[in-house]
mmCIF file of C-alpha atoms and ligand atoms in Angstrom:
data_model
loop_
_atom_site.group_PDB
_atom_site.id
_atom_site.type_symbol
_atom_site.label_atom_id
_atom_site.label_comp_id
_atom_site.label_asym_id
_atom_site.label_seq_id
_atom_site.Cartn_x
_atom_site.Cartn_y
_atom_site.Cartn_z
ATOM 1 C CA MET A 1 67.079 109.178 66.565
ATOM 2 C CA ASP A 2 65.259 107.884 69.136
ATOM 3 C CA PHE A 3 65.616 108.942 72.846
ATOM 4 C CA LEU A 4 64.477 106.818 75.273
ATOM 5 C CA ARG A 5 63.742 108.053 78.620
ATOM 6 C CA PRO A 6 62.755 105.286 81.341
ATOM 7 C CA ASN A 7 62.136 106.235 85.043
ATOM 8 C CA THR A 8 62.739 103.190 86.780
ATOM 9 C CA TRP A 9 65.844 100.827 86.476
ATOM 10 C CA ALA A 10 63.736 98.149 85.523
ATOM 11 C CA ASP A 11 62.185 99.912 82.755
ATOM 12 C CA ALA A 12 66.336 101.095 81.345
ATOM 13 C CA LEU A 13 67.319 97.489 81.518
ATOM 14 C CA ALA A 14 64.026 96.588 79.239
ATOM 15 C CA ALA A 15 64.854 99.092 77.049
ATOM 16 C CA LYS A 16 68.574 98.390 76.494
ATOM 17 C CA ALA A 17 67.333 94.708 75.892
ATOM 18 C CA GLY A 18 64.887 95.964 73.350
ATOM 19 C CA GLN A 19 67.800 98.365 71.520
ATOM 20 C CA PRO A 20 71.031 97.287 72.440
ATOM 21 C CA ALA A 21 72.560 99.447 70.218
ATOM 22 C CA ALA A 22 70.861 102.065 71.898
ATOM 23 C CA VAL A 23 73.668 104.699 73.463
ATOM 24 C CA PRO A 24 73.455 105.619 77.557
ATOM 25 C CA ILE A 25 73.669 109.196 78.520
ATOM 26 C CA ALA A 26 74.126 109.655 81.968
ATOM 27 C CA GLY A 27 75.833 113.311 82.333
ATOM 28 C CA GLY A 28 76.710 113.204 78.637
ATOM 29 C CA THR A 29 80.112 114.904 79.257
ATOM 30 C CA ASP A 30 81.516 112.289 76.922
ATOM 31 C CA VAL A 31 78.685 111.468 74.486
ATOM 32 C CA MET A 32 77.425 114.808 73.814
ATOM 33 C CA VAL A 33 81.079 115.698 72.373
ATOM 34 C CA GLU A 34 80.513 112.597 70.403
ATOM 35 C CA LEU A 35 78.037 113.469 68.922
ATOM 36 C CA ASN A 36 78.422 117.072 68.569
ATOM 37 C CA PHE A 37 81.902 116.385 66.571
ATOM 38 C CA ASP A 38 79.363 113.423 64.581
ATOM 39 C CA HIS A 39 82.112 110.649 65.997
ATOM 40 C CA ARG A 40 79.488 108.632 66.489
ATOM 41 C CA ARG A 41 75.602 108.881 65.154
ATOM 42 C CA PRO A 42 73.611 106.062 67.266
ATOM 43 C CA PRO A 43 70.265 105.329 66.336
ATOM 44 C CA ALA A 44 68.803 105.887 69.996
ATOM 45 C CA LEU A 45 70.224 107.467 72.617
ATOM 46 C CA LEU A 46 69.196 105.761 76.011
ATOM 47 C CA ASP A 47 68.679 108.818 78.996
ATOM 48 C CA LEU A 48 69.261 107.281 82.587
ATOM 49 C CA GLY A 49 68.960 110.880 84.141
ATOM 50 C CA GLY A 50 65.588 109.363 85.316
ATOM 51 C CA VAL A 51 66.207 106.740 86.836
ATOM 52 C CA ALA A 52 66.450 108.059 90.580
ATOM 53 C CA GLU A 53 68.237 105.540 92.117
ATOM 54 C CA LEU A 54 71.546 105.578 90.008
ATOM 55 C CA ALA A 55 72.361 108.750 91.176
ATOM 56 C CA ASP A 56 72.764 107.951 94.828
ATOM 57 C CA TRP A 57 75.263 106.006 97.418
ATOM 58 C CA SER A 58 74.371 103.488 99.692
ATOM 59 C CA THR A 59 76.198 100.915 101.974
ATOM 60 C CA VAL A 60 75.485 97.636 101.486
ATOM 61 C CA ASP A 61 77.187 94.977 103.073
ATOM 62 C CA GLY A 62 79.885 97.039 104.604
ATOM 63 C CA ARG A 63 80.992 98.364 101.296
ATOM 64 C CA VAL A 64 79.950 101.579 99.503
ATOM 65 C CA ARG A 65 77.857 101.557 96.935
ATOM 66 C CA ILE A 66 77.889 104.309 94.450
ATOM 67 C CA GLY A 67 75.335 104.580 91.725
ATOM 68 C CA ALA A 68 76.610 104.855 88.060
ATOM 69 C CA GLY A 69 74.683 108.559 87.900
ATOM 70 C CA MET A 70 75.947 109.813 90.820
ATOM 71 C CA PRO A 71 77.774 113.261 89.984
ATOM 72 C CA TYR A 72 81.971 113.664 90.843
ATOM 73 C CA THR A 73 80.572 116.354 93.192
ATOM 74 C CA ARG A 74 78.528 114.735 95.534
ATOM 75 C CA ILE A 75 81.403 111.938 95.678
ATOM 76 C CA ILE A 76 83.683 114.607 96.680
ATOM 77 C CA THR A 77 81.623 116.265 98.886
ATOM 78 C CA GLU A 78 79.506 113.337 100.627
ATOM 79 C CA LEU A 79 82.312 110.512 100.677
ATOM 80 C CA GLY A 80 85.579 112.123 100.858
ATOM 81 C CA ASP A 81 86.425 111.229 104.780
ATOM 82 C CA THR A 82 84.939 107.329 103.141
ATOM 83 C CA LEU A 83 86.712 107.073 100.340
ATOM 84 C CA PRO A 84 89.684 109.688 99.861
ATOM 85 C CA GLY A 85 91.598 108.320 97.115
ATOM 86 C CA LEU A 86 88.534 108.132 94.433
ATOM 87 C CA ALA A 87 87.557 111.973 96.201
ATOM 88 C CA MET A 88 90.487 113.062 94.937
ATOM 89 C CA ALA A 89 90.695 111.589 91.250
ATOM 90 C CA SER A 90 87.084 112.925 91.143
ATOM 91 C CA ARG A 91 88.333 116.629 92.535
ATOM 92 C CA THR A 92 90.872 116.362 89.021
ATOM 93 C CA VAL A 93 87.958 115.862 86.731
ATOM 94 C CA GLY A 94 87.337 118.607 84.473
ATOM 95 C CA SER A 95 85.622 121.670 85.758
ATOM 96 C CA PRO A 96 83.038 122.538 88.228
ATOM 97 C CA GLN A 97 80.463 122.248 85.645
ATOM 98 C CA ILE A 98 81.888 119.334 84.300
ATOM 99 C CA ARG A 99 81.634 117.545 87.914
ATOM 100 C CA ASN A 100 78.357 118.401 88.196
ATOM 101 C CA ARG A 101 77.592 116.467 85.483
ATOM 102 C CA GLY A 102 80.069 113.488 84.701
ATOM 103 C CA THR A 103 79.370 110.024 86.799
ATOM 104 C CA VAL A 104 81.775 107.172 87.582
ATOM 105 C CA GLY A 105 79.427 105.601 85.927
ATOM 106 C CA GLY A 106 80.326 107.162 82.555
ATOM 107 C CA ASN A 107 84.218 106.952 82.967
ATOM 108 C CA LEU A 108 83.383 103.392 83.026
ATOM 109 C CA GLY A 109 81.658 103.401 80.308
ATOM 110 C CA THR A 110 84.013 105.079 77.986
ATOM 111 C CA ALA A 111 87.041 103.291 79.739
ATOM 112 C CA SER A 112 89.777 105.869 78.451
ATOM 113 C CA PRO A 113 92.989 104.556 79.161
ATOM 114 C CA ALA A 114 93.034 108.458 80.786
ATOM 115 C CA GLY A 115 89.991 108.222 82.781
ATOM 116 C CA ASP A 116 90.866 109.892 86.121
ATOM 117 C CA THR A 117 89.054 107.507 88.131
ATOM 118 C CA HIS A 118 90.570 104.152 87.088
ATOM 119 C CA PRO A 119 93.716 103.663 89.086
ATOM 120 C CA ALA A 120 91.775 105.178 92.175
ATOM 121 C CA LEU A 121 89.079 102.075 91.378
ATOM 122 C CA LEU A 122 92.120 99.874 91.003
ATOM 123 C CA ALA A 123 93.948 100.575 93.807
ATOM 124 C CA GLY A 124 90.917 100.141 96.252
ATOM 125 C CA ASP A 125 89.885 96.912 94.873
ATOM 126 C CA ALA A 126 86.081 98.318 93.352
ATOM 127 C CA VAL A 127 83.731 96.068 92.009
ATOM 128 C CA VAL A 128 81.362 96.868 89.207
ATOM 129 C CA GLU A 129 77.905 96.022 89.496
ATOM 130 C CA VAL A 130 76.542 95.522 85.958
ATOM 131 C CA ALA A 131 73.140 94.726 85.248
ATOM 132 C CA SER A 132 70.459 93.284 82.277
ATOM 133 C CA VAL A 133 67.124 91.722 82.074
ATOM 134 C CA ARG A 134 69.320 88.671 82.296
ATOM 135 C CA GLY A 135 70.750 89.228 86.247
ATOM 136 C CA THR A 136 73.464 91.149 87.525
ATOM 137 C CA ARG A 137 77.087 90.453 87.283
ATOM 138 C CA MET A 138 79.517 91.382 89.945
ATOM 139 C CA ILE A 139 83.032 92.465 88.128
ATOM 140 C CA PRO A 140 86.158 93.035 89.548
ATOM 141 C CA VAL A 141 87.312 96.375 87.968
ATOM 142 C CA ALA A 142 90.826 95.277 86.671
ATOM 143 C CA GLU A 143 88.912 92.749 84.690
ATOM 144 C CA PHE A 144 86.017 95.710 83.572
ATOM 145 C CA TYR A 145 88.942 97.047 81.242
ATOM 146 C CA LEU A 146 89.264 95.092 78.274
ATOM 147 C CA GLY A 147 91.530 97.529 75.681
ATOM 148 C CA VAL A 148 91.534 101.420 74.959
ATOM 149 C CA LYS A 149 87.333 102.257 75.187
ATOM 150 C CA ARG A 150 86.564 98.702 75.307
ATOM 151 C CA ASN A 151 84.983 97.395 78.548
ATOM 152 C CA ALA A 152 83.519 94.167 79.761
ATOM 153 C CA LEU A 153 79.395 95.309 79.419
ATOM 154 C CA ALA A 154 77.731 93.063 77.419
ATOM 155 C CA THR A 155 75.645 94.625 74.573
ATOM 156 C CA ASP A 156 72.354 94.715 76.832
ATOM 157 C CA GLU A 157 74.232 95.302 79.666
ATOM 158 C CA LEU A 158 74.739 99.125 81.983
ATOM 159 C CA VAL A 159 76.546 100.055 84.964
ATOM 160 C CA ALA A 160 74.776 99.722 88.205
ATOM 161 C CA ALA A 161 76.802 101.452 90.794
ATOM 162 C CA VAL A 162 80.935 100.830 92.108
ATOM 163 C CA HIS A 163 81.035 98.986 95.358
ATOM 164 C CA LEU A 164 84.455 100.120 97.246
ATOM 165 C CA ALA A 165 85.676 99.326 101.231
ATOM 166 C CA PRO A 166 85.686 102.073 102.791
ATOM 167 C CA ALA A 167 89.785 103.689 103.372
ATOM 168 C CA ASP A 168 91.635 101.272 105.408
ATOM 169 C CA GLY A 169 94.192 103.511 105.358
ATOM 170 C CA PRO A 170 95.506 106.274 103.568
ATOM 171 C CA GLN A 171 95.005 106.742 100.175
ATOM 172 C CA GLN A 172 96.385 108.911 97.518
ATOM 173 C CA PHE A 173 96.021 109.901 93.594
ATOM 174 C CA ALA A 174 98.163 112.026 91.806
ATOM 175 C CA LYS A 175 98.225 113.037 88.047
ATOM 176 C CA VAL A 176 100.168 114.842 85.685
ATOM 177 C CA GLY A 177 98.437 117.277 83.147
ATOM 178 C CA THR A 178 99.710 119.825 80.969
ATOM 179 C CA ARG A 179 97.953 121.987 83.236
ATOM 180 C CA ASN A 180 96.184 122.699 86.483
ATOM 181 C CA ALA A 181 92.463 121.872 85.774
ATOM 182 C CA MET A 182 90.289 120.924 82.655
ATOM 183 C CA VAL A 183 93.070 118.427 81.523
ATOM 184 C CA ILE A 184 93.563 114.700 80.031
ATOM 185 C CA ALA A 185 95.959 113.383 82.422
ATOM 186 C CA VAL A 186 99.678 112.969 80.826
ATOM 187 C CA CYS A 187 99.455 110.106 83.254
ATOM 188 C CA ALA A 188 98.136 109.306 87.002
ATOM 189 C CA PHE A 189 98.764 107.412 89.699
ATOM 190 C CA GLY A 190 96.171 106.055 92.462
ATOM 191 C CA LEU A 191 97.715 104.285 95.977
ATOM 192 C CA SER A 192 95.582 102.583 98.732
ATOM 193 C CA LEU A 193 97.346 101.345 102.027
ATOM 194 C CA PHE A 194 95.600 98.572 103.715
ATOM 195 C CA PRO A 195 97.131 98.283 107.568
ATOM 196 C CA SER A 196 94.824 96.006 108.850
ATOM 197 C CA THR A 197 95.647 93.292 106.160
ATOM 198 C CA GLY A 198 99.323 94.634 105.202
ATOM 199 C CA ARG A 199 97.884 94.982 101.962
ATOM 200 C CA VAL A 200 98.827 98.040 99.230
ATOM 201 C CA GLY A 201 96.819 98.773 96.003
ATOM 202 C CA ALA A 202 99.192 100.599 93.410
ATOM 203 C CA ALA A 203 97.109 101.670 89.684
ATOM 204 C CA ILE A 204 98.687 103.768 86.475
ATOM 205 C CA GLY A 205 95.920 105.368 84.470
ATOM 206 C CA SER A 206 96.935 107.150 80.835
ATOM 207 C CA ALA A 207 100.178 104.989 80.507
ATOM 208 C CA ALA A 208 99.307 101.711 78.779
ATOM 209 C CA PRO A 209 96.208 100.514 76.899
ATOM 210 C CA THR A 210 93.979 100.181 79.876
ATOM 211 C CA PRO A 211 94.174 101.235 83.527
ATOM 212 C CA ARG A 212 96.090 98.610 84.895
ATOM 213 C CA HIS A 213 97.667 96.938 88.099
ATOM 214 C CA ALA A 214 101.301 97.712 89.449
ATOM 215 C CA THR A 215 101.645 94.357 90.503
ATOM 216 C CA ASP A 216 105.994 94.450 90.733
ATOM 217 C CA ALA A 217 105.482 97.215 92.648
ATOM 218 C CA GLU A 218 102.758 95.856 95.046
ATOM 219 C CA GLU A 219 104.094 92.895 95.960
ATOM 220 C CA PHE A 220 107.788 94.527 96.941
ATOM 221 C CA ILE A 221 106.184 97.264 98.551
ATOM 222 C CA ILE A 222 103.678 94.914 100.548
ATOM 223 C CA GLY A 223 107.466 93.066 101.201
ATOM 224 C CA GLU A 224 108.993 95.915 102.992
ATOM 225 C CA LEU A 225 106.179 96.896 104.872
ATOM 226 C CA ALA A 226 105.673 93.430 106.112
ATOM 227 C CA ASP A 227 107.485 94.280 109.908
ATOM 228 C CA ARG A 228 106.863 98.230 109.697
ATOM 229 C CA TRP A 229 103.520 98.567 110.059
ATOM 230 C CA GLU A 230 103.115 97.326 113.455
ATOM 231 C CA GLN A 231 105.826 100.106 114.651
ATOM 232 C CA ARG A 232 105.042 102.419 112.178
ATOM 233 C CA LYS A 233 108.589 102.966 111.261
ATOM 234 C CA SER A 234 110.177 104.763 108.618
ATOM 235 C CA LEU A 235 110.110 104.074 105.242
ATOM 236 C CA PRO A 236 114.269 104.563 104.197
ATOM 237 C CA ASP A 237 113.970 106.128 100.304
ATOM 238 C CA ASN A 238 116.045 103.484 98.742
ATOM 239 C CA VAL A 239 112.397 101.990 99.139
ATOM 240 C CA THR A 240 110.336 104.908 98.387
ATOM 241 C CA ARG A 241 112.277 105.246 94.819
ATOM 242 C CA ARG A 242 112.531 101.241 93.961
ATOM 243 C CA PHE A 243 108.659 101.517 94.396
ATOM 244 C CA GLY A 244 108.615 104.212 91.943
ATOM 245 C CA GLU A 245 110.884 102.359 89.344
ATOM 246 C CA LEU A 246 108.590 98.851 89.624
ATOM 247 C CA VAL A 247 105.440 101.280 88.666
ATOM 248 C CA ALA A 248 107.251 102.364 85.894
ATOM 249 C CA THR A 249 107.503 99.217 85.197
ATOM 250 C CA ALA A 250 104.055 98.749 84.857
ATOM 251 C CA ALA A 251 103.298 100.968 81.963
ATOM 252 C CA ALA A 252 103.192 100.675 78.606
ATOM 253 C CA PRO A 253 103.072 103.948 76.973
ATOM 254 C CA ILE A 254 102.875 105.719 73.826
ATOM 255 C CA ASP A 255 103.909 108.806 72.735
ATOM 256 C CA ASP A 256 101.201 111.252 71.908
ATOM 257 C CA VAL A 257 100.276 114.969 71.475
ATOM 258 C CA ARG A 258 100.189 115.102 75.421
ATOM 259 C CA GLY A 259 103.564 113.622 76.353
ATOM 260 C CA THR A 260 106.195 111.280 75.139
ATOM 261 C CA ALA A 261 105.849 107.693 76.835
ATOM 262 C CA ALA A 262 109.568 108.427 78.496
ATOM 263 C CA TYR A 263 108.399 111.241 79.899
ATOM 264 C CA ARG A 264 104.794 109.478 81.264
ATOM 265 C CA THR A 265 107.799 106.363 82.597
ATOM 266 C CA HIS A 266 109.214 109.181 83.954
ATOM 267 C CA ALA A 267 106.736 110.627 85.769
ATOM 268 C CA LEU A 268 104.501 107.502 86.900
ATOM 269 C CA ALA A 269 108.224 106.796 89.093
ATOM 270 C CA VAL A 270 108.229 109.909 90.732
ATOM 271 C CA LEU A 271 104.161 109.939 91.494
ATOM 272 C CA ALA A 272 104.449 106.371 92.845
ATOM 273 C CA ARG A 273 107.645 107.861 95.057
ATOM 274 C CA ARG A 274 106.019 110.853 96.704
ATOM 275 C CA THR A 275 102.497 109.398 97.024
ATOM 276 C CA LEU A 276 104.241 106.568 98.684
ATOM 277 C CA ALA A 277 106.105 109.031 101.190
ATOM 278 C CA TRP A 278 102.933 111.023 101.250
ATOM 279 C CA ALA A 279 100.601 108.567 102.456
ATOM 280 C CA TRP A 280 103.139 106.375 104.770
ATOM 281 C CA GLN A 281 103.675 109.774 106.679
ATOM 282 C CA ASP A 282 99.614 109.669 107.158
ATOM 283 C CA TYR A 283 99.848 106.581 108.360
ATOM 284 C CA ARG A 284 102.708 106.744 111.208
ATOM 285 C CA GLU A 285 100.870 110.670 112.075
ATOM 286 C CA GLY A 286 97.945 108.425 112.231
ATOM 287 C CA SER A 287 96.528 110.952 110.239
ATOM 288 C CA TRP A 288 94.268 109.968 107.751
ATOM 289 C CA PRO A 289 91.945 110.378 105.991
ATOM 290 C CA ALA A 290 94.237 112.847 104.203
ATOM 291 C CA CYS A 291 91.621 114.385 102.115
ATOM 292 C CA ALA A 292 88.912 114.935 104.461
HETATM 293 C C1 FAD B 1 85.729 119.686 78.781
HETATM 294 C C2 FAD B 1 85.734 118.474 79.344
HETATM 295 C C3 FAD B 1 86.406 117.770 80.453
HETATM 296 C C4 FAD B 1 86.746 117.151 80.822
HETATM 297 N N1 FAD B 1 87.963 116.269 81.986
HETATM 298 C C5 FAD B 1 88.100 114.856 82.529
HETATM 299 C C6 FAD B 1 88.757 114.778 83.081
HETATM 300 O O1 FAD B 1 89.482 115.835 83.195
HETATM 301 N N2 FAD B 1 89.138 113.691 83.828
HETATM 302 C C7 FAD B 1 88.255 112.686 83.145
HETATM 303 O O2 FAD B 1 88.898 111.657 83.787
HETATM 304 N N3 FAD B 1 87.386 112.595 81.949
HETATM 305 C C8 FAD B 1 87.267 114.190 82.099
HETATM 306 N N4 FAD B 1 85.793 114.454 81.135
HETATM 307 C C9 FAD B 1 84.985 113.321 80.328
HETATM 308 C C10 FAD B 1 84.069 112.897 81.323
HETATM 309 O O3 FAD B 1 83.806 113.776 81.888
HETATM 310 C C11 FAD B 1 84.305 111.730 81.778
HETATM 311 O O4 FAD B 1 84.204 110.652 81.327
HETATM 312 C C12 FAD B 1 82.874 111.707 82.743
HETATM 313 O O5 FAD B 1 83.166 110.761 83.934
HETATM 314 C C13 FAD B 1 81.770 110.949 82.098
HETATM 315 O O6 FAD B 1 80.582 110.975 82.838
HETATM 316 P P1 FAD B 1 79.194 111.016 82.552
HETATM 317 O O7 FAD B 1 77.859 110.868 83.091
HETATM 318 O O8 FAD B 1 78.919 112.813 81.626
HETATM 319 O O9 FAD B 1 79.163 110.412 80.610
HETATM 320 P P2 FAD B 1 78.439 109.940 79.686
HETATM 321 O O10 FAD B 1 78.716 110.949 78.570
HETATM 322 O O11 FAD B 1 77.023 110.222 79.705
HETATM 323 O O12 FAD B 1 78.497 108.717 79.203
HETATM 324 C C14 FAD B 1 80.216 107.982 79.145
HETATM 325 C C15 FAD B 1 79.904 106.555 78.187
HETATM 326 O O13 FAD B 1 79.414 105.640 79.459
HETATM 327 C C16 FAD B 1 78.337 105.059 78.642
HETATM 328 N N5 FAD B 1 77.334 105.101 80.211
HETATM 329 C C17 FAD B 1 77.483 106.089 80.899
HETATM 330 N N6 FAD B 1 76.490 105.690 82.187
HETATM 331 C C18 FAD B 1 76.757 103.868 81.795
HETATM 332 C C19 FAD B 1 75.864 103.433 82.561
HETATM 333 N N7 FAD B 1 74.866 103.910 83.674
HETATM 334 N N8 FAD B 1 75.958 102.152 81.895
HETATM 335 C C20 FAD B 1 76.579 101.713 81.054
HETATM 336 N N9 FAD B 1 77.214 102.891 80.280
HETATM 337 C C21 FAD B 1 77.023 103.842 80.718
HETATM 338 C C22 FAD B 1 77.623 106.307 77.194
HETATM 339 O O14 FAD B 1 76.885 105.148 76.682
HETATM 340 C C23 FAD B 1 79.346 106.502 77.214
HETATM 341 O O15 FAD B 1 80.045 105.712 76.221
HETATM 342 C C24 FAD B 1 86.142 115.389 80.401
HETATM 343 C C25 FAD B 1 85.174 115.507 79.351
HETATM 344 C C26 FAD B 1 84.711 117.219 79.283
HETATM 345 C C27 FAD B 1 83.816 117.549 78.129
#
């Protein structure tokens, strides 16, 4: 197996163009598992660890640009105030060791329906910056997931970064697992409130072939909140409950070793109802970002 270790982004793109079958490796927390279990035997590994610009974040046109190789630990410590939903999701990934190595770029590369960052990225309207020697494409994250572990990357493309606007209002992320840590999600839910535009982002994970928006629930709650934002009126239980039911209708889950489809559907409704109530309470009290 060839081992390619570029030191610049230009060299990384050239290497991927030259050997499209080369498998990129960032933190290696998915790739090494696949190699160790012999699920994959690529002709080459393309180690992105030497490309310094992938490992940092910056602000571009008022949005946060997170380099594909920036580990979760730094997202949590450096961006917890700015992107609370993504930071909450990052906190639930694996263990400290996995969070020190694992990256959003790797989560997107794997594109598992159970990847924890996806509901937060969808709810926050993230855009994925991908690049090749042919140029750069900006892909809305909802268009990035094509199927189970399939994404929109062409064979010569790499993920350069993810772009997200700083939180405009409270954000939430919640995940159900069979234990509290080191667990793949049975289901997960991300929520972003956008008080300045009256929008709400709601997205589910581990409950359909791809992570996806709960669009009916989004439309419903946008309508319900329309005359509540200004005076920060309370949200009745029947509204949060209906929101939960509509989030559950977005799911197309399966039965597997982690949980049944019926349990996933039920749990999503509960997660959505609870997180909406928490986020709205934070908004009413002006106490967001919630996880600062
Ligand atoms: C013990 C353990 C626990 C885990 N727990 C969780 C969890 O709780 N939640 C969760 O979501 N995940 C979990 N994972 C999976 C994994 O940690 C995450 O998916 C992580 O985000 C992968 O990031 P990485 O940098 O290690 O990716 P890598 O393993 O380096 O790469 C993953 C995939 O992305 C591709 N890739 C990497 N970087 C790029 C790039 N810049 N451009 C294009 N493709 C790229 C690789 O080719 C590969 O296909 C766990 C893994 C382990 C081993």
